[in-house]
Amino acid sequence: MSELITIEVNGKAYDVRPGQMLIEATDNLGIEVPRFCYHKHLSIAANCRMCLVEVEKMGKPLPACATPVAAGMKVWTQSEKAVDAQQAMMEFLLINHPLDCPICDQGGECELQDQAMTYGKVQSRYQEVKRVVLDPDIGPLIETEMTRCIQCTRCVRFGTEIAGIRELGGIGRGDRMAITTYVEQALQSELSGNIIDVCPVGALTAKPSRYTARAWEMIAHATVAAHDSVGSNIEVHTFDNKIVRVVPRENDTINQCWISDRDRFSYEGLNSSERVLKPLIKRDGEWQTVSWQEALAHTHELLTQLKPEQSTGLASANATLEELYLFQKVLQGLGVSQIEHRLRQVDAQATQVLPAVTWLGLPIEQISEQKLIILIGSDVRHEQPMLNHRIHLAQRLGAQVFALNMRQVAFNYPVEQLAVAPAQLSSLLQSVISGLSEQGLALPNDGSTLELIQRHDTQNWVQGLLAALAQAQGKVLVLLGNSAQEHPYYADLATLAQLLAQQLSGHLGFIPPQANSVGADWVTTLAPQDEVGKAVELNSELDTVVLLNVEPEYDTANPYLTLSRLRQAKQVIAITSFMSPALRDYATVILPCTPWAETSGTYVNAEGTWQFARAVTEPKGEARPAWKILRVIGHQLSVPECEYVNIEQISFELRRLVDKHPLTPPTIQPVTTLRISNESGLERIGEVQAYRVDNVVRRASALQALVPETKAHIHPNTATHLALMPDTLVTVRQGEASLSLPVWWDESLPENTVWIAGGTEASAQLGEAWGRIELRAGGKT
């Protein structure tokens, strides 16, 4: 560590770290220096000049954000020269700024307001007419009032440096300069909402919460986001017991000071008209509203009559740890062993070879320290935006990123990427390993592997990987993404990924798909050992199904099959927050539970960190936290040790039990025989659309406005072979499931594949997300 140097600020001597900018040093010392363009996570622009300070032996004030400290430096932040400069800059910034603070959403927390009170003059000398700037429409998330803009360029630098997409920029010069999008289109970044936070004035504000409440009227609640496995720390702001906005809460080890748009705007879904607010029972085909006492009594009657070997429980891994624990405890108390949260995982062999808990394998903060990152089956940018931010940060620090996918994914940083059809992914990974070493695994060769090895793009990819490895200094990370975990040959991919990591002397990790995937895995380890990894079978003789915040038409690997089995089941008990049309059709009893933000509980993120989130609003209607519902059901069924008074009791019990199963580096028990697909024809690629991942996000109207129309994407060569032009209506068929979709030509896809995003209303009518599919010209409009 470098030795400290001494500088003098306002007549006092301080020891500071050499090389840092003066504004960093004063911030660390607690000395106030005004600023607008400076942000600690962005590059230095020094264009607002608000941070001018007096430095000894300098003829004029210097910007603190762009002046490095030096030994013996003497600085004055409040001298006459510094204050005059700061007041002059404030007067200049206010020349064109409108006096609309009473109607500005930024009012009460505006940096310009605050600093104008401290550094502004009583009267401006400028009397000219203020300029007006037209407001571009940049999408459903962000409202623009660009006449308020002071050209600090924080939003521009954020897009380039953090979001990785330069969507905003400055046009014009001098007093004609304006910040806008380049081609007048909506922002496409999954992190775009952060420009609201970095904007120091009211030029960029949240469109969904516009004119809802003033800053001083809101109550801030610290909690955790629950839509991906990062567990971003957030503040939820409420007004009149209603969430009006979500902003980031700084935590450098997890999400720094950023959050994804999904975490920021999903709260809209909590007020959906589809919220279930009272218990419901279906009688003679009609839904009837009943009291909790009657609903629980009826549920007790149904559960005491179930056939354990023909019953199953399906839980969302977005539920809290306490809810997942009680869900498993109650069902096991009834003798039910088929309990599952990995609703998109289809490879039964994977449960036998994977570790009990699949997690990231290292702290989130250390991702940015890696020098070589290999992604297998992952669109990490849209699946886990904040993990992608860490990978982007690593790339900016010199890391090289390689990817093996089933389509060319649109990354927001340079990536060496190979893409093949799903059935060929394991063969491609075999060819990569073979290309890296003549020794190692004895791989089966059906001809396709040899062909992949000889492909020019594969050879170049392997050569690039070897070159990157030479510079990696042992910091290598291999990550299996969501698409790999949903792949029919997941066990094979995991085996090969471990071998690749071993060959590269790197770490193997998994990107957990949901908010509590790691926690749900951990809960599974608490089950009796003979039940761990037991696959769920949805056969035609289902007796009882219990759902915990699951919407099978969107959350399962094969919606068509799952829905058909649920309709055939004797009884379906749904503990849920929302009523969907499909649920109305097949359910028997609906018990309304509170969603995220209305319930307290623990989330375990991708790195294994436990984070307890308190409820921020009161439950709506008669909805109750799922843990309370399950506690009562367990008590009625005489399930042992189900007498919990509060959530903390369950949390304490869980911590005590889980401490006996500490996280260890992920280790695969290799499969003995690697499988080869010899099938021909079209294959479906069915990753879940980014804003359709859970029942709250799916009902957030602003986010849903960003969901593109569901189309059958195919490569132009495949389309030409099938004589299909863009927007041609085709019939898509998977077994008995079918629907009509327009065709879209997409060069990012391998030939003979069809990309139909999962989790949408259209794809809910189809079967396997990764399976054989047919396209036939013609369809119903």
PDB file of N, CA and C in Angstrom, residues 379-426:
ATOM      1  N   ASP A 379     -27.758 -15.724 -21.147  1.00  0.00           N
ATOM      2  CA  ASP A 379     -28.005 -14.347 -21.553  1.00  0.00           C
ATOM      3  C   ASP A 379     -28.007 -13.530 -20.269  1.00  0.00           C
ATOM      4  N   VAL A 380     -26.837 -13.444 -19.647  1.00  0.00           N
ATOM      5  CA  VAL A 380     -26.730 -12.883 -18.302  1.00  0.00           C
ATOM      6  C   VAL A 380     -27.175 -11.425 -18.248  1.00  0.00           C
ATOM      7  N   ARG A 381     -27.016 -10.719 -19.349  1.00  0.00           N
ATOM      8  CA  ARG A 381     -27.388  -9.297 -19.353  1.00  0.00           C
ATOM      9  C   ARG A 381     -28.863  -9.103 -19.020  1.00  0.00           C
ATOM     10  N   HIS A 382     -29.727  -9.954 -19.534  1.00  0.00           N
ATOM     11  CA  HIS A 382     -31.159  -9.802 -19.291  1.00  0.00           C
ATOM     12  C   HIS A 382     -31.655 -10.690 -18.152  1.00  0.00           C
ATOM     13  N   GLU A 383     -30.975 -11.818 -17.911  1.00  0.00           N
ATOM     14  CA  GLU A 383     -31.396 -12.708 -16.833  1.00  0.00           C
ATOM     15  C   GLU A 383     -31.001 -12.166 -15.465  1.00  0.00           C
ATOM     16  N   GLN A 384     -29.760 -11.668 -15.360  1.00  0.00           N
ATOM     17  CA  GLN A 384     -29.230 -11.186 -14.083  1.00  0.00           C
ATOM     18  C   GLN A 384     -28.470  -9.885 -14.332  1.00  0.00           C
ATOM     19  N   PRO A 385     -29.179  -8.780 -14.539  1.00  0.00           N
ATOM     20  CA  PRO A 385     -28.521  -7.531 -14.945  1.00  0.00           C
ATOM     21  C   PRO A 385     -27.384  -7.075 -14.040  1.00  0.00           C
ATOM     22  N   MET A 386     -27.513  -7.277 -12.726  1.00  0.00           N
ATOM     23  CA  MET A 386     -26.475  -6.769 -11.836  1.00  0.00           C
ATOM     24  C   MET A 386     -25.253  -7.686 -11.796  1.00  0.00           C
ATOM     25  N   LEU A 387     -25.435  -8.976 -12.065  1.00  0.00           N
ATOM     26  CA  LEU A 387     -24.260  -9.838 -12.244  1.00  0.00           C
ATOM     27  C   LEU A 387     -23.567  -9.468 -13.549  1.00  0.00           C
ATOM     28  N   ASN A 388     -24.363  -9.176 -14.564  1.00  0.00           N
ATOM     29  CA  ASN A 388     -23.786  -8.747 -15.834  1.00  0.00           C
ATOM     30  C   ASN A 388     -22.991  -7.459 -15.661  1.00  0.00           C
ATOM     31  N   HIS A 389     -23.473  -6.566 -14.790  1.00  0.00           N
ATOM     32  CA  HIS A 389     -22.743  -5.333 -14.509  1.00  0.00           C
ATOM     33  C   HIS A 389     -21.359  -5.648 -13.947  1.00  0.00           C
ATOM     34  N   ARG A 390     -21.264  -6.655 -13.091  1.00  0.00           N
ATOM     35  CA  ARG A 390     -19.964  -7.032 -12.524  1.00  0.00           C
ATOM     36  C   ARG A 390     -19.043  -7.598 -13.612  1.00  0.00           C
ATOM     37  N   ILE A 391     -19.617  -8.388 -14.524  1.00  0.00           N
ATOM     38  CA  ILE A 391     -18.814  -8.921 -15.626  1.00  0.00           C
ATOM     39  C   ILE A 391     -18.346  -7.782 -16.535  1.00  0.00           C
ATOM     40  N   HIS A 392     -19.260  -6.837 -16.777  1.00  0.00           N
ATOM     41  CA  HIS A 392     -18.895  -5.657 -17.577  1.00  0.00           C
ATOM     42  C   HIS A 392     -17.767  -4.883 -16.906  1.00  0.00           C
ATOM     43  N   LEU A 393     -17.848  -4.742 -15.592  1.00  0.00           N
ATOM     44  CA  LEU A 393     -16.801  -4.037 -14.850  1.00  0.00           C
ATOM     45  C   LEU A 393     -15.477  -4.782 -14.979  1.00  0.00           C
ATOM     46  N   ALA A 394     -15.533  -6.122 -14.890  1.00  0.00           N
ATOM     47  CA  ALA A 394     -14.311  -6.914 -15.068  1.00  0.00           C
ATOM     48  C   ALA A 394     -13.727  -6.693 -16.454  1.00  0.00           C
ATOM     49  N   GLN A 395     -14.587  -6.646 -17.471  1.00  0.00           N
ATOM     50  CA  GLN A 395     -14.114  -6.427 -18.839  1.00  0.00           C
ATOM     51  C   GLN A 395     -13.466  -5.052 -18.963  1.00  0.00           C
ATOM     52  N   ARG A 396     -14.038  -4.045 -18.325  1.00  0.00           N
ATOM     53  CA  ARG A 396     -13.445  -2.702 -18.373  1.00  0.00           C
ATOM     54  C   ARG A 396     -12.090  -2.663 -17.676  1.00  0.00           C
ATOM     55  N   LEU A 397     -11.899  -3.583 -16.721  1.00  0.00           N
ATOM     56  CA  LEU A 397     -10.621  -3.651 -16.000  1.00  0.00           C
ATOM     57  C   LEU A 397      -9.623  -4.580 -16.674  1.00  0.00           C
ATOM     58  N   GLY A 398      -9.969  -5.086 -17.864  1.00  0.00           N
ATOM     59  CA  GLY A 398      -9.018  -5.878 -18.636  1.00  0.00           C
ATOM     60  C   GLY A 398      -9.362  -7.337 -18.833  1.00  0.00           C
ATOM     61  N   ALA A 399     -10.464  -7.806 -18.238  1.00  0.00           N
ATOM     62  CA  ALA A 399     -10.832  -9.216 -18.403  1.00  0.00           C
ATOM     63  C   ALA A 399     -11.338  -9.469 -19.819  1.00  0.00           C
ATOM     64  N   GLN A 400     -11.201 -10.719 -20.261  1.00  0.00           N
ATOM     65  CA  GLN A 400     -11.759 -11.137 -21.535  1.00  0.00           C
ATOM     66  C   GLN A 400     -12.915 -12.092 -21.252  1.00  0.00           C
ATOM     67  N   VAL A 401     -13.986 -11.946 -22.024  1.00  0.00           N
ATOM     68  CA  VAL A 401     -15.195 -12.730 -21.804  1.00  0.00           C
ATOM     69  C   VAL A 401     -15.470 -13.583 -23.044  1.00  0.00           C
ATOM     70  N   PHE A 402     -15.728 -14.872 -22.807  1.00  0.00           N
ATOM     71  CA  PHE A 402     -16.059 -15.819 -23.874  1.00  0.00           C
ATOM     72  C   PHE A 402     -17.417 -16.433 -23.541  1.00  0.00           C
ATOM     73  N   ALA A 403     -18.175 -16.785 -24.591  1.00  0.00           N
ATOM     74  CA  ALA A 403     -19.515 -17.330 -24.358  1.00  0.00           C
ATOM     75  C   ALA A 403     -19.830 -18.439 -25.348  1.00  0.00           C
ATOM     76  N   LEU A 404     -20.487 -19.494 -24.830  1.00  0.00           N
ATOM     77  CA  LEU A 404     -21.036 -20.572 -25.651  1.00  0.00           C
ATOM     78  C   LEU A 404     -22.538 -20.563 -25.447  1.00  0.00           C
ATOM     79  N   ASN A 405     -23.286 -20.253 -26.494  1.00  0.00           N
ATOM     80  CA  ASN A 405     -24.725 -20.095 -26.345  1.00  0.00           C
ATOM     81  C   ASN A 405     -25.481 -20.798 -27.464  1.00  0.00           C
ATOM     82  N   MET A 406     -26.790 -20.754 -27.343  1.00  0.00           N
ATOM     83  CA  MET A 406     -27.652 -21.363 -28.355  1.00  0.00           C
ATOM     84  C   MET A 406     -28.210 -20.330 -29.314  1.00  0.00           C
ATOM     85  N   ARG A 407     -27.787 -19.087 -29.151  1.00  0.00           N
ATOM     86  CA  ARG A 407     -28.013 -18.020 -30.115  1.00  0.00           C
ATOM     87  C   ARG A 407     -27.029 -16.902 -29.784  1.00  0.00           C
ATOM     88  N   GLN A 408     -26.804 -16.010 -30.738  1.00  0.00           N
ATOM     89  CA  GLN A 408     -25.896 -14.901 -30.511  1.00  0.00           C
ATOM     90  C   GLN A 408     -26.577 -13.883 -29.602  1.00  0.00           C
ATOM     91  N   VAL A 409     -26.158 -13.856 -28.352  1.00  0.00           N
ATOM     92  CA  VAL A 409     -26.770 -12.977 -27.353  1.00  0.00           C
ATOM     93  C   VAL A 409     -26.217 -11.564 -27.509  1.00  0.00           C
ATOM     94  N   ALA A 410     -27.069 -10.568 -27.310  1.00  0.00           N
ATOM     95  CA  ALA A 410     -26.665  -9.166 -27.439  1.00  0.00           C
ATOM     96  C   ALA A 410     -26.034  -8.691 -26.131  1.00  0.00           C
ATOM     97  N   PHE A 411     -24.734  -8.906 -25.982  1.00  0.00           N
ATOM     98  CA  PHE A 411     -24.023  -8.399 -24.810  1.00  0.00           C
ATOM     99  C   PHE A 411     -23.785  -6.902 -24.967  1.00  0.00           C
ATOM    100  N   ASN A 412     -23.511  -6.218 -23.864  1.00  0.00           N
ATOM    101  CA  ASN A 412     -23.222  -4.788 -23.924  1.00  0.00           C
ATOM    102  C   ASN A 412     -21.747  -4.504 -23.655  1.00  0.00           C
ATOM    103  N   TYR A 413     -20.904  -5.469 -23.990  1.00  0.00           N
ATOM    104  CA  TYR A 413     -19.447  -5.318 -23.923  1.00  0.00           C
ATOM    105  C   TYR A 413     -18.854  -6.373 -24.866  1.00  0.00           C
ATOM    106  N   PRO A 414     -17.603  -6.229 -25.252  1.00  0.00           N
ATOM    107  CA  PRO A 414     -17.012  -7.177 -26.213  1.00  0.00           C
ATOM    108  C   PRO A 414     -16.973  -8.599 -25.662  1.00  0.00           C
ATOM    109  N   VAL A 415     -17.483  -9.549 -26.423  1.00  0.00           N
ATOM    110  CA  VAL A 415     -17.507 -10.962 -26.035  1.00  0.00           C
ATOM    111  C   VAL A 415     -17.160 -11.814 -27.252  1.00  0.00           C
ATOM    112  N   GLU A 416     -16.271 -12.784 -27.062  1.00  0.00           N
ATOM    113  CA  GLU A 416     -16.008 -13.788 -28.096  1.00  0.00           C
ATOM    114  C   GLU A 416     -17.066 -14.867 -27.930  1.00  0.00           C
ATOM    115  N   GLN A 417     -17.950 -15.004 -28.902  1.00  0.00           N
ATOM    116  CA  GLN A 417     -19.129 -15.833 -28.714  1.00  0.00           C
ATOM    117  C   GLN A 417     -19.286 -16.863 -29.828  1.00  0.00           C
ATOM    118  N   LEU A 418     -19.642 -18.095 -29.434  1.00  0.00           N
ATOM    119  CA  LEU A 418     -20.019 -19.149 -30.363  1.00  0.00           C
ATOM    120  C   LEU A 418     -21.454 -19.554 -30.066  1.00  0.00           C
ATOM    121  N   ALA A 419     -22.220 -19.845 -31.112  1.00  0.00           N
ATOM    122  CA  ALA A 419     -23.615 -20.244 -30.917  1.00  0.00           C
ATOM    123  C   ALA A 419     -23.939 -21.424 -31.816  1.00  0.00           C
ATOM    124  N   VAL A 420     -24.582 -22.444 -31.238  1.00  0.00           N
ATOM    125  CA  VAL A 420     -25.031 -23.609 -31.998  1.00  0.00           C
ATOM    126  C   VAL A 420     -26.429 -23.979 -31.523  1.00  0.00           C
ATOM    127  N   ALA A 421     -27.097 -24.843 -32.264  1.00  0.00           N
ATOM    128  CA  ALA A 421     -28.415 -25.319 -31.881  1.00  0.00           C
ATOM    129  C   ALA A 421     -28.336 -26.039 -30.532  1.00  0.00           C
ATOM    130  N   PRO A 422     -29.425 -26.034 -29.746  1.00  0.00           N
ATOM    131  CA  PRO A 422     -29.385 -26.647 -28.411  1.00  0.00           C
ATOM    132  C   PRO A 422     -28.852 -28.067 -28.386  1.00  0.00           C
ATOM    133  N   ALA A 423     -29.226 -28.903 -29.344  1.00  0.00           N
ATOM    134  CA  ALA A 423     -28.794 -30.302 -29.338  1.00  0.00           C
ATOM    135  C   ALA A 423     -27.296 -30.439 -29.549  1.00  0.00           C
ATOM    136  N   GLN A 424     -26.661 -29.396 -30.085  1.00  0.00           N
ATOM    137  CA  GLN A 424     -25.228 -29.451 -30.375  1.00  0.00           C
ATOM    138  C   GLN A 424     -24.373 -28.788 -29.310  1.00  0.00           C
ATOM    139  N   LEU A 425     -24.999 -28.189 -28.292  1.00  0.00           N
ATOM    140  CA  LEU A 425     -24.222 -27.419 -27.325  1.00  0.00           C
ATOM    141  C   LEU A 425     -23.214 -28.281 -26.581  1.00  0.00           C
ATOM    142  N   SER A 426     -23.625 -29.468 -26.129  1.00  0.00           N
ATOM    143  CA  SER A 426     -22.677 -30.327 -25.413  1.00  0.00           C
ATOM    144  C   SER A 426     -21.555 -30.779 -26.340  1.00  0.00           C
TER     145      SER A 426
END
